[in-house]
Coordinates of C-alpha atoms (C1' of nucleotides) in Angstrom, one line a residue:
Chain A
X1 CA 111.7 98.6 81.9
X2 CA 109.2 96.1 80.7
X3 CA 105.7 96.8 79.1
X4 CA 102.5 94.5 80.9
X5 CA 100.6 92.2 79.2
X6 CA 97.9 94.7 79.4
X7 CA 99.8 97.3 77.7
X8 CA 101.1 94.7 75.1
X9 CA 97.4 93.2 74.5
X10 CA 96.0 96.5 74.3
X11 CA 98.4 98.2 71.6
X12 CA 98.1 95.2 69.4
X13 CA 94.6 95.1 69.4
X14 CA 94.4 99.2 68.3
X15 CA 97.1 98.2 65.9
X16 CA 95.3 95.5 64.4
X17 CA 91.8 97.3 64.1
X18 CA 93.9 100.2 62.6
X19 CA 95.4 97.8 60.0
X20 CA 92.1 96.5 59.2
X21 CA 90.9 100.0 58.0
X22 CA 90.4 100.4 54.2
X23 CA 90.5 103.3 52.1
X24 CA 87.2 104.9 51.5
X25 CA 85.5 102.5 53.5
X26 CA 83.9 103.3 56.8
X27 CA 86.1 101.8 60.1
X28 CA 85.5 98.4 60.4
X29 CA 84.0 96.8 63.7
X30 CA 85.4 94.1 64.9
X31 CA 84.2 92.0 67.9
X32 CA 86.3 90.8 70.8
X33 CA 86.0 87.3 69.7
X34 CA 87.6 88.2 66.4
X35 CA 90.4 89.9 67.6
X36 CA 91.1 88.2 70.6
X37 CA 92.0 84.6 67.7
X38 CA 93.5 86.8 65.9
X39 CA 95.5 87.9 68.1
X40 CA 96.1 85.2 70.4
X41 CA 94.6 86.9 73.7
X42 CA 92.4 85.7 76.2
X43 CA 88.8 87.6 75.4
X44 CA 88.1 87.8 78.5
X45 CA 91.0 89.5 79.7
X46 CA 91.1 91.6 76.2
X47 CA 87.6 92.5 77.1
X48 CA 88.3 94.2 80.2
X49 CA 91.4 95.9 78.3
X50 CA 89.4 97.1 75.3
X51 CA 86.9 98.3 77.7
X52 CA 89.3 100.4 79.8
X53 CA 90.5 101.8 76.3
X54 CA 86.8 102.8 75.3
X55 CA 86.0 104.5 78.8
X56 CA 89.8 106.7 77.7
X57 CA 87.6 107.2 74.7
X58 CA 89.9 105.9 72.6
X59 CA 87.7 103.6 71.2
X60 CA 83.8 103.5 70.6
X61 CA 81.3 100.4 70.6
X62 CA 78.2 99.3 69.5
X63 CA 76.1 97.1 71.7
X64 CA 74.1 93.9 70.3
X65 CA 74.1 92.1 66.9
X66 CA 77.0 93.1 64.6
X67 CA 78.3 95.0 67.2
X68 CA 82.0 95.6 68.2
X69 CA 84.6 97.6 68.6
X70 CA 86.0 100.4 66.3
X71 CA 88.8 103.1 66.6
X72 CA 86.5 106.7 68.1
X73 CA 89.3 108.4 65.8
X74 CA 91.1 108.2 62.4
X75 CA 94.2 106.1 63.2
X76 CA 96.3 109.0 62.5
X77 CA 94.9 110.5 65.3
X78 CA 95.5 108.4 68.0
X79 CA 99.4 107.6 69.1
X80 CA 100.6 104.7 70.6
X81 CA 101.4 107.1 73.9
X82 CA 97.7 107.7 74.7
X83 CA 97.2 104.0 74.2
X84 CA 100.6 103.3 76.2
X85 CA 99.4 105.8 79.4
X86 CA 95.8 104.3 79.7
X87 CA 96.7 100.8 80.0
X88 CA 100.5 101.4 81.5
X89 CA 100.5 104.6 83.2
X90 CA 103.2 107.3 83.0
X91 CA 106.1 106.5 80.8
X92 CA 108.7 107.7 82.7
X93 CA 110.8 105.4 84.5
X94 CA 110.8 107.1 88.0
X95 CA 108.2 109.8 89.5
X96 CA 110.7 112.7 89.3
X97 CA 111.3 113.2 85.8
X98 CA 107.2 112.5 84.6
X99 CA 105.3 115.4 83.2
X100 CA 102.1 113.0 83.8
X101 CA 102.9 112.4 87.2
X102 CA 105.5 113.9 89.0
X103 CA 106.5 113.2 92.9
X104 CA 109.7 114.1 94.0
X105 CA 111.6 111.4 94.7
X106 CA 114.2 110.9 97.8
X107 CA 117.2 112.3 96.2
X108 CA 118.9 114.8 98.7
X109 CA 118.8 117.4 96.0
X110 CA 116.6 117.2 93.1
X111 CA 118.2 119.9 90.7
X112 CA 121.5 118.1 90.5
X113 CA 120.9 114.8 91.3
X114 CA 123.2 113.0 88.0
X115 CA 120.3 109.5 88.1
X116 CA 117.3 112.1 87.5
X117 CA 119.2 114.0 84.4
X118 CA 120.0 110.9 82.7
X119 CA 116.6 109.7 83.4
X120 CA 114.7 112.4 81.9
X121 CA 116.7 111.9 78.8
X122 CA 115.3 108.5 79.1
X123 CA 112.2 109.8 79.4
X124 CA 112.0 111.9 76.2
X125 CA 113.1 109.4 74.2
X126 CA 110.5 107.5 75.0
X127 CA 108.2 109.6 74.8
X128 CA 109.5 110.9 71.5
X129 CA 108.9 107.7 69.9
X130 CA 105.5 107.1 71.7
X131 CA 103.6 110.4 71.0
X132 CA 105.0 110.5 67.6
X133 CA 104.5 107.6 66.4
X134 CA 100.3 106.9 65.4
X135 CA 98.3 103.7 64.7
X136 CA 98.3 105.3 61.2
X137 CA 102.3 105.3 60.8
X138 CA 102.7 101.6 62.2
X139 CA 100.4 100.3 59.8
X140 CA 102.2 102.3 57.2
X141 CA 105.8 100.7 58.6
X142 CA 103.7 97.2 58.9
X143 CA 102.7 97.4 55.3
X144 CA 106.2 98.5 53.7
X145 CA 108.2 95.8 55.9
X146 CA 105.6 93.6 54.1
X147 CA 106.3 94.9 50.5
X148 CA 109.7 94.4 51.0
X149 CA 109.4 90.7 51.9
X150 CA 107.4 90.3 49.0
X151 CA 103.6 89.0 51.0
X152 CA 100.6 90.3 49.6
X153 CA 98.8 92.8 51.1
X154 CA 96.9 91.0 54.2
Chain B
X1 CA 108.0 101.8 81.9
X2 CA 109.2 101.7 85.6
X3 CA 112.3 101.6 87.1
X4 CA 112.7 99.8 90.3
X5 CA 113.5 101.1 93.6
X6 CA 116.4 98.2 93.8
X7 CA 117.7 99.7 90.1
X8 CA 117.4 103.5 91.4
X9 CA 119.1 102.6 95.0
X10 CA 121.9 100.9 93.4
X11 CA 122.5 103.5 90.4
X12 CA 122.3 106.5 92.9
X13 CA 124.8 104.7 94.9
X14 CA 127.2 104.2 92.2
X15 CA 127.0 107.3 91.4
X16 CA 127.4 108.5 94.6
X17 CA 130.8 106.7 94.5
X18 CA 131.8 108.2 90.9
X19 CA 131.2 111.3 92.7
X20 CA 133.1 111.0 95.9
X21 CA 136.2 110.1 93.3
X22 CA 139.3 112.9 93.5
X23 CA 141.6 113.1 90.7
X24 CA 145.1 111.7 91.2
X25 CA 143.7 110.3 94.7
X26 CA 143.0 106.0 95.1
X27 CA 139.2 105.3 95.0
X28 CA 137.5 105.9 98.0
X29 CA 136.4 103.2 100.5
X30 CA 133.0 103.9 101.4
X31 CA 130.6 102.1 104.1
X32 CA 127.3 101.4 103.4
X33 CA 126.3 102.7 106.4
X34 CA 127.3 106.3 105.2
X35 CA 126.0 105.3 101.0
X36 CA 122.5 104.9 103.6
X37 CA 122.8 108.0 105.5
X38 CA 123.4 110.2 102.3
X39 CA 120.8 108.4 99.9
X40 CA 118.5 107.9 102.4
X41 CA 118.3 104.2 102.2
X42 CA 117.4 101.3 104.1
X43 CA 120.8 100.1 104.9
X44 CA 119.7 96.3 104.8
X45 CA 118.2 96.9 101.7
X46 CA 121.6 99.0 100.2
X47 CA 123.4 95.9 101.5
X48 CA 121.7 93.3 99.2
X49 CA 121.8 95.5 96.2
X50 CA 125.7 96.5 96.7
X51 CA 126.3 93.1 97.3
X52 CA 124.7 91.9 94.0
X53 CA 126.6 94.5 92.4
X54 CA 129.7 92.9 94.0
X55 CA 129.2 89.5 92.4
X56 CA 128.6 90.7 89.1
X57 CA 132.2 91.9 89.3
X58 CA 130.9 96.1 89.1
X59 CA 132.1 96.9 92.8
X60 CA 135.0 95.7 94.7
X61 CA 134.9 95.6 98.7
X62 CA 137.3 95.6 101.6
X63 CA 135.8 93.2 104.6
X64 CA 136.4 94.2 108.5
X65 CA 137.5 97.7 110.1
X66 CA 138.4 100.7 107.6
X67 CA 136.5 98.3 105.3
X68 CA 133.8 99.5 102.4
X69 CA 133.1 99.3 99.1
X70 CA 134.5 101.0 95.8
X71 CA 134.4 100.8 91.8
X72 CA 135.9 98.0 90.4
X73 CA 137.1 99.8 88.2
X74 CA 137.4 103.6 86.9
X75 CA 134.3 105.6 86.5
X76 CA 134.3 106.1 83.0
X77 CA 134.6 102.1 82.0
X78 CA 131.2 101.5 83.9
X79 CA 127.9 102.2 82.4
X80 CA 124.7 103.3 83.7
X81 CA 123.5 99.9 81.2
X82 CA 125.6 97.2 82.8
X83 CA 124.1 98.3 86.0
X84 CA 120.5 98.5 85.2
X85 CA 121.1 95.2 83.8
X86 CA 122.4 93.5 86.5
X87 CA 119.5 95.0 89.2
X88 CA 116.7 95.5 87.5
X89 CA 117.2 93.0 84.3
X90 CA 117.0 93.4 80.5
X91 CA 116.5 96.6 78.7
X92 CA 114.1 95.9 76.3
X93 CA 110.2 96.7 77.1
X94 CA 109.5 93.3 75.4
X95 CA 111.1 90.2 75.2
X96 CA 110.8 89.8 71.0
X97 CA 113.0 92.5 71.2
X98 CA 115.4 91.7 73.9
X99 CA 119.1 91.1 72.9
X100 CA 120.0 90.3 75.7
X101 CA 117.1 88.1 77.0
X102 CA 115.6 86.9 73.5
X103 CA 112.1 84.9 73.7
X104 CA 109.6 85.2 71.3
X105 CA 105.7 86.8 72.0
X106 CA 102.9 85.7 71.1
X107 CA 102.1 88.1 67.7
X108 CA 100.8 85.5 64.8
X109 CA 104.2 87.0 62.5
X110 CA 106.8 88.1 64.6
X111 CA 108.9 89.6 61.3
X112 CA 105.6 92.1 60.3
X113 CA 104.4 93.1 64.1
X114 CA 104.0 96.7 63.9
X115 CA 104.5 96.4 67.7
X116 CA 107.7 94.9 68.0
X117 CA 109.1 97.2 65.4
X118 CA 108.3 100.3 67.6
X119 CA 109.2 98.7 70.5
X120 CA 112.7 98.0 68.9
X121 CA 112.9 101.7 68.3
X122 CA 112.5 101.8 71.9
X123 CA 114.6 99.5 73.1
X124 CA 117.9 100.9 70.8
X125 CA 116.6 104.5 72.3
X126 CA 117.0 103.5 76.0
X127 CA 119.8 101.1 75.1
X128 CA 121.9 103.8 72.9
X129 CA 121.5 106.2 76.6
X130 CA 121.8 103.9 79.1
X131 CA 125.1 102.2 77.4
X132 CA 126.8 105.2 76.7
X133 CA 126.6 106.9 79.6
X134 CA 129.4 106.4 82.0
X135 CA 129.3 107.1 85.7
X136 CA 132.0 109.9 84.9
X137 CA 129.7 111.1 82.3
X138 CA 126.9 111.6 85.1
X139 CA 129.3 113.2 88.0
X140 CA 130.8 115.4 84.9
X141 CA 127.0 116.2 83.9
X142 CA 126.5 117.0 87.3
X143 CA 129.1 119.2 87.8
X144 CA 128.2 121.5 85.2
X145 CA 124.6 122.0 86.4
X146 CA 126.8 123.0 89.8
X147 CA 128.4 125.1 88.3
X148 CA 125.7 126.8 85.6
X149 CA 123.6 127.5 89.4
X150 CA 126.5 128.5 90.9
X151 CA 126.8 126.3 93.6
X152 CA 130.6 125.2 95.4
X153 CA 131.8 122.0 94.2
X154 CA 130.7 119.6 97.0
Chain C
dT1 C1' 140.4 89.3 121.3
dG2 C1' 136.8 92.4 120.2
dA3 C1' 134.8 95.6 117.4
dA4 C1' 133.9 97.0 112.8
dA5 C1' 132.9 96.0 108.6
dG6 C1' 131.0 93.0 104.7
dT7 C1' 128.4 88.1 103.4
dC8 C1' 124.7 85.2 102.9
dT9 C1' 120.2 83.2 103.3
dA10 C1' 115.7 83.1 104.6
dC11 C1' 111.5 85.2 105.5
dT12 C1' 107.4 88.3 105.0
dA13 C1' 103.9 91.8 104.0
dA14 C1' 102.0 94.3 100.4
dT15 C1' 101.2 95.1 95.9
dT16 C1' 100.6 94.2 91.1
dC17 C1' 99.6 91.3 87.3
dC18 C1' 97.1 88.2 84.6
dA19 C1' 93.6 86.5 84.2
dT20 C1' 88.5 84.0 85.1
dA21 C1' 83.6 84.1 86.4
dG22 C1' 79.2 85.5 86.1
dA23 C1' 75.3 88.4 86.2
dC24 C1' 73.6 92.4 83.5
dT25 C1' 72.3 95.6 79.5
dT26 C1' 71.6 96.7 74.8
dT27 C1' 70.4 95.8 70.0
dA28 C1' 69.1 93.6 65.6
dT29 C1' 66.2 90.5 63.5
dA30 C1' 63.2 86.4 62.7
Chain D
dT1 C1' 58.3 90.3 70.8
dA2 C1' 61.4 86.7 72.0
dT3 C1' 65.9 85.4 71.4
dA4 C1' 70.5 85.4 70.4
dA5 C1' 74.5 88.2 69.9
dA6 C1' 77.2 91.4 71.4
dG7 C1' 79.3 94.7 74.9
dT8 C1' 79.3 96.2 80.3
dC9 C1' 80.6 95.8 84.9
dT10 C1' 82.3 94.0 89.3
dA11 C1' 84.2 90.6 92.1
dT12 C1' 87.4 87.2 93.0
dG13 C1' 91.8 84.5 93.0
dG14 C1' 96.4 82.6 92.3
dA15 C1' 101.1 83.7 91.1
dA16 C1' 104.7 86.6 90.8
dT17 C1' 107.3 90.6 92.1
dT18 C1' 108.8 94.2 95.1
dA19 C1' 110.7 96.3 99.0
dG20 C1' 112.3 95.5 102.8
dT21 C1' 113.7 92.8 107.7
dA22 C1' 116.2 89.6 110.5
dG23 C1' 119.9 87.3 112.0
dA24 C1' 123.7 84.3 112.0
dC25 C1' 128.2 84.2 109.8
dT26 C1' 133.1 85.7 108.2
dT27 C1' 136.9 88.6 107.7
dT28 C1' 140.1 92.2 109.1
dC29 C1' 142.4 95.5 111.9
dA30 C1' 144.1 97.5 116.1

DNA sequence: TGAAAGTCTACTAATTCCATAGACTTTATA
DNA sequence: TATAAAGTCTATGGAATTAGTAGACTTTCA
């Protein structure tokens, strides 16, 4: 049940341009060099990742000079399920029970077959979490796990 | 977010042996030759996975003629969790938030990552299913859909 | 004693994952 | 307008994992 590297990379770096947003300020743009230090990733391989996340138009980029990478939507737009399914695919954990994908799978009868219930539960609450929860509310989280540690704001 | 064809083979044939379970009756004995058949699974491959399943104590067998395999013990002290675990690994979609398989990733503050505290929501959501739901849960579960389609009881 | 069952280990083909490399395009600005 | 700074795109490669096969071995019952 394990998230890639990919996935992992890529929902870090929308979480950290997210948490880089100010109030009242337009969205920063950040370069691939500056988030792959931050965050510890190889830029190369963040490039092709951040790259796959702006062709899902999740992200836009400017080209040249003081160009980078910015969020293409307000991070309470963009949950960490669309970021989740570019980079990582369905979420369910077996064909039969995806909305995204489905397939049936070799069960001798699909309707009543007791791994593919449980596994749709599994499924939705997944998926619960993921398309519910937005860049916006896990900086939000971020910032009040900080507070109560007492660190200052960044 | 994928479960493995080793992790489905083994839970459908667990269940499969929950199922074949009549009250007031001593566990069946089933071959894997006929766990194959009605699974529709490579029977070398069921072999390995049932053996696995032996040695971590889950399934008892019964070597040479009229031999087979059967719970280890009754349906409703085995979870879905402690067999996932043994085929397929740890829970958790990442390791900073494994209990079971600990290590930390590579986030600059492991105590503020916005990541690992979804992902822990995730883990505790798969975790809180998959350990408390019993194999007599499932062939209970699947009895009632049975029944709510109005289908005989085997 | 022989057939029916599980046990155990090794092997392999295919796929996926995690990158790395390098040539190319676009843009700002000196 | 040249140049450097940035993203774009495609190809390649090693390592690991997955899904299975093969075959020799052991145990048990009739």
């Amino acid at each position: 049940m394990r998230l890639s590297k990919r996935g992992e990379y890529g929902l870090r770096a929308m979480i950290m341009l997210a948490g880089s947003a100010r109030e009242n300020e337009p969205l920063p743009v950040v370069q691939i060099k500056e988030i792959s230090q931050r965050e510890q990733i190889s830029s190369k391989f963040l490039e092709q990742i951040l790259l796959t996340l702006k062709n899902a138009g999740l992200l836009h980029s400017k080209m040249g000079v003081g160009g980078g990478y910015y969020l293409a939507r307000p991070a309470s737009e963009i949950t960490l399920g669309q970021i989740f399914r570019v980079l990582d695919g369905p979420v369910a954990p077996i064909k039969c029970v995806s909305q995204m994908a489905y397939e049936p799978c070799g069960c001798p009868d699909e309707q009543t077959c007791g791994l593919r219930l449980v596994m749709g539960d599994v499924r939705n609450a997944i998926v619960d979490i993921l398309d519910h929860t937005s860049l916006e509310d896990v900086a939000k989280r971020r910032e009040a796990v900080r507070q109560s540690l007492g660190l200052a704001s960044l």
